[in-house]
Coordinates of C-alpha atoms in Angstrom, one line a residue:
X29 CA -9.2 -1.2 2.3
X30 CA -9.0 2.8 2.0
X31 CA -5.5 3.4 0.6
X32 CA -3.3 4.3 3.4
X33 CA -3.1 7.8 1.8
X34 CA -0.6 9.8 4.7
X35 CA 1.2 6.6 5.9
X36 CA 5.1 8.2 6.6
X37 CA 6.9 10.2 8.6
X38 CA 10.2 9.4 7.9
X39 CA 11.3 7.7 4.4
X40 CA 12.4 4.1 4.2
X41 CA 15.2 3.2 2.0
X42 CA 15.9 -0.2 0.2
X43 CA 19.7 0.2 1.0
X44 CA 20.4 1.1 4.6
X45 CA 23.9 0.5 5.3
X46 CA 25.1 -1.4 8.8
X47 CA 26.5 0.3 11.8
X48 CA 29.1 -1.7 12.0
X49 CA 30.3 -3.3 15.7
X50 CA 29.3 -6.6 16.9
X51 CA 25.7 -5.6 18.7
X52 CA 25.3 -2.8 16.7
X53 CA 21.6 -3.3 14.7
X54 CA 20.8 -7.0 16.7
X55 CA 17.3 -5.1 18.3
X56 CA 16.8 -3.9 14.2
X57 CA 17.0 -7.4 13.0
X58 CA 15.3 -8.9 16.1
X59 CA 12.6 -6.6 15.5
X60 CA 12.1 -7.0 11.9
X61 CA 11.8 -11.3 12.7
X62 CA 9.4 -10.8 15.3
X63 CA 6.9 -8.2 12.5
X64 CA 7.3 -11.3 10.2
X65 CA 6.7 -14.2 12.3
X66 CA 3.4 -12.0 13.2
X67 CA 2.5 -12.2 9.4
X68 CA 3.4 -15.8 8.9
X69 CA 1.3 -18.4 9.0
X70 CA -1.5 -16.9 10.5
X71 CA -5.2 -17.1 9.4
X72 CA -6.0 -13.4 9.9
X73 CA -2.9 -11.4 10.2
X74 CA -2.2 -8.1 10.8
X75 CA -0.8 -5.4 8.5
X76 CA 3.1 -5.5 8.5
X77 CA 2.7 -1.8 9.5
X78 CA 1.2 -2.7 12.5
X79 CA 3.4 -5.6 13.1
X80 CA 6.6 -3.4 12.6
X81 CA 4.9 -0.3 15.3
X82 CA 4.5 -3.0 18.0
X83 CA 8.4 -4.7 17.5
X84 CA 9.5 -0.9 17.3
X85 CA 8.1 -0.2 20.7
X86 CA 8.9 -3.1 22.2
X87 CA 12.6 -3.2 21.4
X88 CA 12.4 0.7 22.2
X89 CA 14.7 1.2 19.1
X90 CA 16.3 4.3 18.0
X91 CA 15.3 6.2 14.8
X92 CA 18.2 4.9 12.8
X93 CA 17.5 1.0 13.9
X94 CA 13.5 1.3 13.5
X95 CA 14.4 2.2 10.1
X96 CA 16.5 -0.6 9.4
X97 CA 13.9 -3.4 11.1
X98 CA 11.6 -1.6 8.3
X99 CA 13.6 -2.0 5.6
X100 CA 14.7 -5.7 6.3
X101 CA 10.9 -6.2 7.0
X102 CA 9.4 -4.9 3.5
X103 CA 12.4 -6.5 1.8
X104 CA 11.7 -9.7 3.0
X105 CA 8.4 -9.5 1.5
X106 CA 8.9 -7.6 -1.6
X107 CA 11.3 -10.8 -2.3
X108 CA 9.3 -13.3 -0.2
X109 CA 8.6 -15.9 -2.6
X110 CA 12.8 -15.9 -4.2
X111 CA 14.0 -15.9 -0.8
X112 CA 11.6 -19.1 0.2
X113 CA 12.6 -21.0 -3.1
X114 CA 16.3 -20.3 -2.0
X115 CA 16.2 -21.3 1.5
X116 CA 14.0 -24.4 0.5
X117 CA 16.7 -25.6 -2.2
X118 CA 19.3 -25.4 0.6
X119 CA 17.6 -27.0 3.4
X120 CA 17.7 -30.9 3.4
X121 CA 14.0 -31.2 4.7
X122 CA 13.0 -27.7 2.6
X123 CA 11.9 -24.4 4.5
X124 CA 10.4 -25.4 8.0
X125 CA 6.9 -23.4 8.1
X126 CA 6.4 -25.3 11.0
X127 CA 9.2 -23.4 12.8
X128 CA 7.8 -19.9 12.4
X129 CA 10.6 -18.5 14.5
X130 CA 13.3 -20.5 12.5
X131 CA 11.6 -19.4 8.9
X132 CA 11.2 -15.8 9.6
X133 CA 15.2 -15.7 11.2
X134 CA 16.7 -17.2 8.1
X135 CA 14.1 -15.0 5.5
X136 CA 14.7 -11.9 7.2
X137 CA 18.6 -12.5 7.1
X138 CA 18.5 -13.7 3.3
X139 CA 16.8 -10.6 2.6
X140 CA 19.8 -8.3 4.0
X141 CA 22.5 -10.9 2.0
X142 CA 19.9 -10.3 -1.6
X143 CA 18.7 -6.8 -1.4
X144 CA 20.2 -5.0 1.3
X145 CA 23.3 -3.2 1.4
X146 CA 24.6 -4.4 4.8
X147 CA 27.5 -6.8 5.2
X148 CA 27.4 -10.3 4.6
X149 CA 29.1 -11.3 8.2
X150 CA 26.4 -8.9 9.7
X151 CA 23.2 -10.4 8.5
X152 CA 25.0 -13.9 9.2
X153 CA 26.3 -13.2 12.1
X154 CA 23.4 -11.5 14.1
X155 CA 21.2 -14.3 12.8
X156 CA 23.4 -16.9 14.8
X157 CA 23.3 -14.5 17.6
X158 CA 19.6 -14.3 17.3
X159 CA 19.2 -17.9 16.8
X160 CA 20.9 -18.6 20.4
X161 CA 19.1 -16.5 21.8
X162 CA 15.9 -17.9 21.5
X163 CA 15.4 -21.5 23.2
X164 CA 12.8 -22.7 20.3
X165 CA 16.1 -22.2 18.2
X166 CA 19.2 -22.3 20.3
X167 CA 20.2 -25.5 18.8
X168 CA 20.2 -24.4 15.2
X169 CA 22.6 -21.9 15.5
X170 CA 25.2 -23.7 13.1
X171 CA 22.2 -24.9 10.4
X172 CA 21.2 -20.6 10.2
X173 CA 25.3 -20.1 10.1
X174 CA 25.6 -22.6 6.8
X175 CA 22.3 -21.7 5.0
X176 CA 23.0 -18.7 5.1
X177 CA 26.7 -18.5 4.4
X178 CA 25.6 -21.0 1.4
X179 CA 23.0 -18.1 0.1
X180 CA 25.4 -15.5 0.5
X181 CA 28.4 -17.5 -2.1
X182 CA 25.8 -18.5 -4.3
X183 CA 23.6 -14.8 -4.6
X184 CA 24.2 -14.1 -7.9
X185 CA 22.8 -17.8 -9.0
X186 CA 19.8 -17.3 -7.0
X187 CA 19.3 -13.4 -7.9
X188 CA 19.4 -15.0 -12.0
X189 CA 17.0 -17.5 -11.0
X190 CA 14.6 -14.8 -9.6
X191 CA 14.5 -12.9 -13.0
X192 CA 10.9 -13.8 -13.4
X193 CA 8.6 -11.7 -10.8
X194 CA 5.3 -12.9 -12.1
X195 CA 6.8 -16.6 -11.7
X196 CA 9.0 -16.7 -8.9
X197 CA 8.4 -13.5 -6.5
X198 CA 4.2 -13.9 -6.9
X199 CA 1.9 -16.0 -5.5
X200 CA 0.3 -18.4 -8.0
X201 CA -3.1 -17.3 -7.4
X202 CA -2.5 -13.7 -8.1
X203 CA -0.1 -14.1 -11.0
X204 CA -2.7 -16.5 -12.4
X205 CA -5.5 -13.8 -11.9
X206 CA -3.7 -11.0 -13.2
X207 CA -2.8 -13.1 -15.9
X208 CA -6.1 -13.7 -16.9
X209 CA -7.2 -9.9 -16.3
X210 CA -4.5 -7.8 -17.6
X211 CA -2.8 -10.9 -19.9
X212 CA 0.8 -12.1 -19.5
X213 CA 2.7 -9.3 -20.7
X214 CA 1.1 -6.4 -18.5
X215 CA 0.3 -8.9 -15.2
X216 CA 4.6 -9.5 -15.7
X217 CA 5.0 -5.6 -16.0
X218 CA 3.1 -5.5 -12.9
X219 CA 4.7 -7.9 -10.9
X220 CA 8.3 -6.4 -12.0
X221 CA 6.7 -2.5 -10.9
X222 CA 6.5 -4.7 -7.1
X223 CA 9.7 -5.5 -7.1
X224 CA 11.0 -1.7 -7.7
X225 CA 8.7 -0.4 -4.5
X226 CA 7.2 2.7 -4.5
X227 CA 8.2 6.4 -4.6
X228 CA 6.8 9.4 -2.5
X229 CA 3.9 11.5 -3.9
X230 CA 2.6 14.4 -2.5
X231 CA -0.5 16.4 -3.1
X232 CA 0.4 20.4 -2.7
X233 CA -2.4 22.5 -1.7
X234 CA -1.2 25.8 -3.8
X235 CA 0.9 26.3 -7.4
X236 CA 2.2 22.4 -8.1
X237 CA 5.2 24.1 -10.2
X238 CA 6.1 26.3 -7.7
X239 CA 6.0 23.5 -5.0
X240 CA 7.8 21.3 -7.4
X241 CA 10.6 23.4 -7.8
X242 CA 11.0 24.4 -3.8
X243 CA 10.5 20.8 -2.6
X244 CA 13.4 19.4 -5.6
X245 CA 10.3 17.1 -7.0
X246 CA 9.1 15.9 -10.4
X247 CA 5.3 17.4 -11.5
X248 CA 3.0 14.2 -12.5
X249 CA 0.6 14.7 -15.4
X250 CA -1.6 14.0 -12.9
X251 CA -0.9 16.8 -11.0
X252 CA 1.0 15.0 -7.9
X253 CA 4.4 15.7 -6.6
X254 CA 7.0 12.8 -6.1
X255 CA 9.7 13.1 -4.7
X256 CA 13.6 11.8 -5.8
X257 CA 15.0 9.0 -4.0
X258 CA 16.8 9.1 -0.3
X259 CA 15.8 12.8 0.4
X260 CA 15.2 14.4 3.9
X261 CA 12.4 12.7 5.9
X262 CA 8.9 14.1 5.3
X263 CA 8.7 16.5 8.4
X264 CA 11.6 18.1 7.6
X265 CA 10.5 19.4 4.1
X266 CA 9.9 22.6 3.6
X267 CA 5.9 23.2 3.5
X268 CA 5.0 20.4 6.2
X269 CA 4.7 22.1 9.3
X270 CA 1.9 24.9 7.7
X271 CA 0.3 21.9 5.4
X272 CA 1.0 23.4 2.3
X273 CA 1.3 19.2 0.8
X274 CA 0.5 16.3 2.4
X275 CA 1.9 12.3 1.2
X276 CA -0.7 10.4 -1.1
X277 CA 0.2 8.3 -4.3
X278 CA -1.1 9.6 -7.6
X279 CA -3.4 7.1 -8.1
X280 CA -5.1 7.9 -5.0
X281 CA -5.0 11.4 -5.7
X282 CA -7.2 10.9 -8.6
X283 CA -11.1 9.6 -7.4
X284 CA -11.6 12.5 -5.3
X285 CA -10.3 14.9 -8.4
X286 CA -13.6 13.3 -10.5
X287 CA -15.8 14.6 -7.8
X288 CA -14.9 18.2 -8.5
X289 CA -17.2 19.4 -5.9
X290 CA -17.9 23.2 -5.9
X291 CA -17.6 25.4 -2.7
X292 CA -20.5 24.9 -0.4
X293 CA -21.5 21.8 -1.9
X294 CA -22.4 19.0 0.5
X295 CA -19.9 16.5 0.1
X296 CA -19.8 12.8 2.3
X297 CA -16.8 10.9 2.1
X298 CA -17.2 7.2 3.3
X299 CA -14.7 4.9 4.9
X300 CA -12.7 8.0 4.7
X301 CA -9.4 6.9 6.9
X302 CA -6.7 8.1 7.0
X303 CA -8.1 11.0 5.4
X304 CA -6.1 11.6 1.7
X305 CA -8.9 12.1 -0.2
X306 CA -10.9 13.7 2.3
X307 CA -8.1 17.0 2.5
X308 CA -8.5 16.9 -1.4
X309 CA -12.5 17.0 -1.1
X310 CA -12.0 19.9 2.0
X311 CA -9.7 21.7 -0.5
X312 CA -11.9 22.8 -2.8
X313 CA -14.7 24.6 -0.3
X314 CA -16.8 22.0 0.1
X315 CA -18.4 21.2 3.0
X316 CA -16.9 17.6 3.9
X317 CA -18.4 15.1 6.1
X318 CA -15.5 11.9 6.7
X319 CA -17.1 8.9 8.0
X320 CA -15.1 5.9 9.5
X321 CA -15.7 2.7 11.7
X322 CA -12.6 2.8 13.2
X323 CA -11.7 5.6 15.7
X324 CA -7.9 5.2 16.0
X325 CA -7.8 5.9 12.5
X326 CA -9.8 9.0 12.2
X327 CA -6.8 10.2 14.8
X328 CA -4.9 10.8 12.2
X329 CA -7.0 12.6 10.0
X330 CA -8.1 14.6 13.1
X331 CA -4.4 15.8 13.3
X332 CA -4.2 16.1 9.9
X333 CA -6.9 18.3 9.2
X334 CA -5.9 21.1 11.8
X335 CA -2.2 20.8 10.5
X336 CA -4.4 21.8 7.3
X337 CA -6.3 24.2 8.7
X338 CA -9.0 22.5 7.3
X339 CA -13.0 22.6 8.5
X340 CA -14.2 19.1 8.0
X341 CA -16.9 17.3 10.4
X342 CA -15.5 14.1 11.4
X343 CA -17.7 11.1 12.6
X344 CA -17.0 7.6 13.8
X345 CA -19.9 5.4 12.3
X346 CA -20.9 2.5 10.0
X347 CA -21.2 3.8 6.4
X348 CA -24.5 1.3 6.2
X349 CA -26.4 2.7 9.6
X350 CA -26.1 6.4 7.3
X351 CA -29.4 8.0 6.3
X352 CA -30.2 11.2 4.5
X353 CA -30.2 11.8 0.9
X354 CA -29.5 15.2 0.4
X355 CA -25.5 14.8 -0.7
X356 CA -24.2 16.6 -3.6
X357 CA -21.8 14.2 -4.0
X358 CA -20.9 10.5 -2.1
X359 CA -17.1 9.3 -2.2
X360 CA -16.8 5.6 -1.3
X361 CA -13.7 4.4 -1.1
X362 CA -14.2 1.1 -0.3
X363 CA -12.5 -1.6 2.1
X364 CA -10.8 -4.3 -0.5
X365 CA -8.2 -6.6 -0.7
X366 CA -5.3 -3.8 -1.0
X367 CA -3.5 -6.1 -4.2
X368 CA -2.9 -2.6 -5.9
X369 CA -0.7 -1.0 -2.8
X370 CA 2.1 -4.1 -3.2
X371 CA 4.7 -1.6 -4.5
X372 CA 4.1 0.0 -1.1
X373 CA 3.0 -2.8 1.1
X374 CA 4.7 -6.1 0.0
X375 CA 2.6 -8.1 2.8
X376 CA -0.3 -7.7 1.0
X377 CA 0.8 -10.1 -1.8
X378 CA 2.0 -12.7 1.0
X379 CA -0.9 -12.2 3.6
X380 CA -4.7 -12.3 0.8
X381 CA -6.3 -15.1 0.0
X382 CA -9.0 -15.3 -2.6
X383 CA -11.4 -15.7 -0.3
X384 CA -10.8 -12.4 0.7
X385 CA -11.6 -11.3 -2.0
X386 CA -14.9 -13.3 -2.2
X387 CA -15.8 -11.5 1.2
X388 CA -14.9 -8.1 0.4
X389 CA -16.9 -8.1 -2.7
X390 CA -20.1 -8.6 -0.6
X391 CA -19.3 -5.9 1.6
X392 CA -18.5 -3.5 -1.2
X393 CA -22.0 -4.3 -2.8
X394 CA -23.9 -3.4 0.4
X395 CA -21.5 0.0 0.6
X396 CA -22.1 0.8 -2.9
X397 CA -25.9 0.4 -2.7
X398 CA -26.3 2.4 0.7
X399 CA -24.0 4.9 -0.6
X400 CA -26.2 5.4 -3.9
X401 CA -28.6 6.0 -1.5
X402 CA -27.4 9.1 0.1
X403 CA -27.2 11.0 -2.7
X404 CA -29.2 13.7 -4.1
X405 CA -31.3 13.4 -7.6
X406 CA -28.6 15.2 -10.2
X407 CA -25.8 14.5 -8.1
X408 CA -22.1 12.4 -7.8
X409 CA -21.3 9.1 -6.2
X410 CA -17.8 8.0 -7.0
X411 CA -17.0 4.2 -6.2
X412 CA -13.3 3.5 -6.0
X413 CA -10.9 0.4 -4.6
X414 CA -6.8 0.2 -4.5
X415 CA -7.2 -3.1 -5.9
X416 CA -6.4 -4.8 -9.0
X417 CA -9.0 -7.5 -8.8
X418 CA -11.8 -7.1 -11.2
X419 CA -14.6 -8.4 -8.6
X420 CA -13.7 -5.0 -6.7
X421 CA -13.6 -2.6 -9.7
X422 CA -15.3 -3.7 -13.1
X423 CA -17.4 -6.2 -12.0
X424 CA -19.0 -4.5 -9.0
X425 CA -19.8 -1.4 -11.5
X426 CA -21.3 -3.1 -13.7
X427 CA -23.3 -5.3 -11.6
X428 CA -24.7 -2.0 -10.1
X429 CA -26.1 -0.3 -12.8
X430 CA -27.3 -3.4 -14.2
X431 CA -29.7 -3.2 -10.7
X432 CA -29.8 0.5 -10.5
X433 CA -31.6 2.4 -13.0
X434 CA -31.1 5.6 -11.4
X435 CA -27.5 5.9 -12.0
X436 CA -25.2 6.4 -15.3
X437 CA -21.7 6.3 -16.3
X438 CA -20.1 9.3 -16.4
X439 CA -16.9 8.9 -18.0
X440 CA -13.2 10.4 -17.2
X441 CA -11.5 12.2 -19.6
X442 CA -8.0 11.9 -20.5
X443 CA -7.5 16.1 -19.3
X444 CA -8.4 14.8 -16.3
X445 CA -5.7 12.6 -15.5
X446 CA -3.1 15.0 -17.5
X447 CA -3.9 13.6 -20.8
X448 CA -3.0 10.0 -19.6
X449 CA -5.2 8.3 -21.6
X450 CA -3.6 4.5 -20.8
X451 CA -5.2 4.9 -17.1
X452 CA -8.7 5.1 -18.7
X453 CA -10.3 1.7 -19.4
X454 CA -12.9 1.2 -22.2
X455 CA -15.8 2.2 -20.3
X456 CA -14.5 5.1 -19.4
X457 CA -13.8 4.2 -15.8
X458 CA -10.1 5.1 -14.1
X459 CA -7.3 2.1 -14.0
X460 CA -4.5 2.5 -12.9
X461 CA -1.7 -0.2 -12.3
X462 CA 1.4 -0.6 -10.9
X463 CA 3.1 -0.6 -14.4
X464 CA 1.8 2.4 -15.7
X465 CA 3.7 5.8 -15.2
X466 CA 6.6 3.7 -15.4
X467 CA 9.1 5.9 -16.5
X468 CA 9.5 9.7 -14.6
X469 CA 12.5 11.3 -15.0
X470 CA 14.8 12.2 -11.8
X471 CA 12.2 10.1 -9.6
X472 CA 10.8 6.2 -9.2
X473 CA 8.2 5.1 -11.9
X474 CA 4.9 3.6 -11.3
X475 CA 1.7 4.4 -9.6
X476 CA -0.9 2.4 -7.3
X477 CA -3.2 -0.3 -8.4
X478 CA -6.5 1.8 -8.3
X479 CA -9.9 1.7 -9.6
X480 CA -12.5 4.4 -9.9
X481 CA -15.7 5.0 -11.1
X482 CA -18.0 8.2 -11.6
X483 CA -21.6 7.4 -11.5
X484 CA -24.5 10.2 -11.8
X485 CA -27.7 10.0 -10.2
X486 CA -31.2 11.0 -12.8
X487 CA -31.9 14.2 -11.6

């Protein structure tokens, strides 16, 4: 999946304090169940994003209480596999994931008593409320009241016994692969950089230093902005209206950077929503073409762009049906499995499968062959994935050039990501994970799971 580059208007905040009265904040939590019970349990879910928008809209919440469903919805997933060990340890006949309804009430309430800062008697009490409310759990009202009265005396016990990310708050199959790929130490790192969640990055259009000093934000090596914790939300920061910045992780900020295109070069940037990298590629002069299957999403690089001021030509198409090979450079940034954007999107960790993966690395071999295609003799074609899966990064590279004569390594350099060497693998190809970066002064550590690659064509 193309990172979700430009993904917030407002900021989200792991500790989003309770209103207070009775009512106040029972839409927020109903709101944040019902975006859960969409992800649980189902064979092809949808993004928790999109499961959040609709239970937004349909409880017609205020600003204030959309923000708190959010926050008790990532939370709930960010801890998802604690808060089911807890709740399973405390219910006679162990978690009910029979009872979607029922398992998504009591996780979305454990979440508030473990992470949030909201009162104990609120999260408990709301639940009962909610519980009632619903016939499929009316009856169950007094077995949510003692669970989770139970996980509120006992939090500290089950907060120590959740310690170990990689082994308690990650699912087997991943912790096993990262294991294998990265080795314990690093594939721990990674699964403790999850549980801290992500900060905001920007990428500013003009002077970075200048920016970083009007906007209160910390300069990357990289050359991204981020941002210090529980600022203003992002429309009301200086430089947003006239598109001097727009949000994108460092990591994400990087593949588009090894393309370097120069002004008036013919540039095609593939599977290109929402549109992060191609505002970088635009930037620079080039002339940008942004293609993408799905219409909705171009929307919002559409809107982007003339916020930008930007001349980019847009098209809603299938990267394969493209012909023409008369590109300077090709960016594909190709649908994946999304395991590098946990920090961000907890869901992800919760709602993959290895299969998945299996299926996505089909697809990207198809992209990355009729994106090869499309480029001129002597140009660029970078291949890049926000996922930490091998089969998506290393594996597909170096199955391609095994079958593709026509196209060389050309490695990054560490002055290209600000002298960074650790994100630079052995080939010389970009690796970023969730770990690295992990310390930034004034701001959040860590960076996206990312994977990039800088191939030239023989000329």
């Amino acid at each position: 999946m193309a990172s979700r580059d430009i993904d917030r208007n407002t900021r989200t905040k792991t500790s989003t304090p309770d209103t207070g009265s009775d009512t106040a904040g029972l839409g927020a939590r109903r709101a944040a169940q019902q975006a859960v019970v969409a992800l649980i349990g189902q064979e092809r879910p949808p993004a928790l994003d999109e499961a959040l928008a609709l239970a937004i809209r349909t409880e017609a919440l205020a600003p204030a209480d959309a923000a708190l469903a959010r926050a008790i919805a990532v939370a709930t997933f960010r801890h998802y596999g604690l808060i089911r060990a807890a709740l399973a340890q405390r219910l006679d006949r162990g978690l009910p994931d029979a009872k979607p309804q029922l398992t998504a009430l009591l996780a979305t309430a454990a979440a508030q008593i473990l992470d949030l800062a909201v009162p104990d008697h609120a999260a408990v009490d709301l639940a009962v409320r909610l519980a009632k409310a619903d016939n499929r759990t009316a009856h169950l009202g007094g077995l949510v009241n003692a669970v989770l009265r139970r996980i509120a005396r006992e939090r500290d016990t089950i907060l120590a016994e959740g310690s170990d990310a990689l082994a308690i708050n990650t699912p087997d199959w991943l912790a096993r692969r990262w294991s294998a790929a990265y080795g314990p130490e690093r594939a721990g790192a990674i699964a403790r950089a999850h549980l801290a969640g992500a900060a905001i990055d920007l990428t500013p259009r003009g002077d970075p230093g200048a920016w970083a000093e009007r906007l209160g934000a910390v300069r990357l090596p990289t050359g991204s902005l981020r941002l210090p914790e529980n600022g203003p939300a992002i429309p009301e920061l200086p430089g947003f209206q006239e598109g001097a910045w727009w949000v994108q992780d460092a990591a994400a900020a990087i593949p588009a950077r090894l393309l370097a295109p120069q002004p008036g070069a013919r540039v095609l940037d593939l599977c290109a929503a929402p549109g992060g990298k191609t505002l970088q590629l635009a930037g620079t002069g080039a002339h940008v073409t942004a293609i993408d299957r799905s219409a909705p999403r171009l929307e919002r690089l559409r809107e982007n762009v003339a916020r930008l001021g930007f001349d980019v030509e847009i098209v809603v198409a299938d990267a394969l049906a493209l012909e023409g090979q008369d590109h300077d450079a090709v960016l594909l940034d190709a649908p994946c499995s999304a395991t590098g954007t946990i920090r961000r999107h907890p869901d992800v960790a919760w709602t993959k499968s290895e299969a998945d993966i299996t299926r996505l690395a089909v697809l990207q071999r198809k992209l990355l062959d009729h994106a090869a295609g499309l480029v001129r003799p002597g140009g660029l074609l970078v291949y890049c994935t926000c996922s930490l899966e091998p089969e998506e990064g290393e594996a597909q590279i170096a199955a391609f050039l095994a079958r593709d004569p026509r196209f060389t390594r050309v490695a990054v350099r560490p002055e290209e990501v600000g002298g960074a060497a650790e994100l630079i693998d052995a080939n010389g190809d970009l690796r970023t994970l969730p770990c690295h970066l992990a310390e930034v002064p004034g701001a959040r550590g860590g960076l996206d799971g990312f994977f990039a690659s800088r191939l030239q064509r023989a000329g």
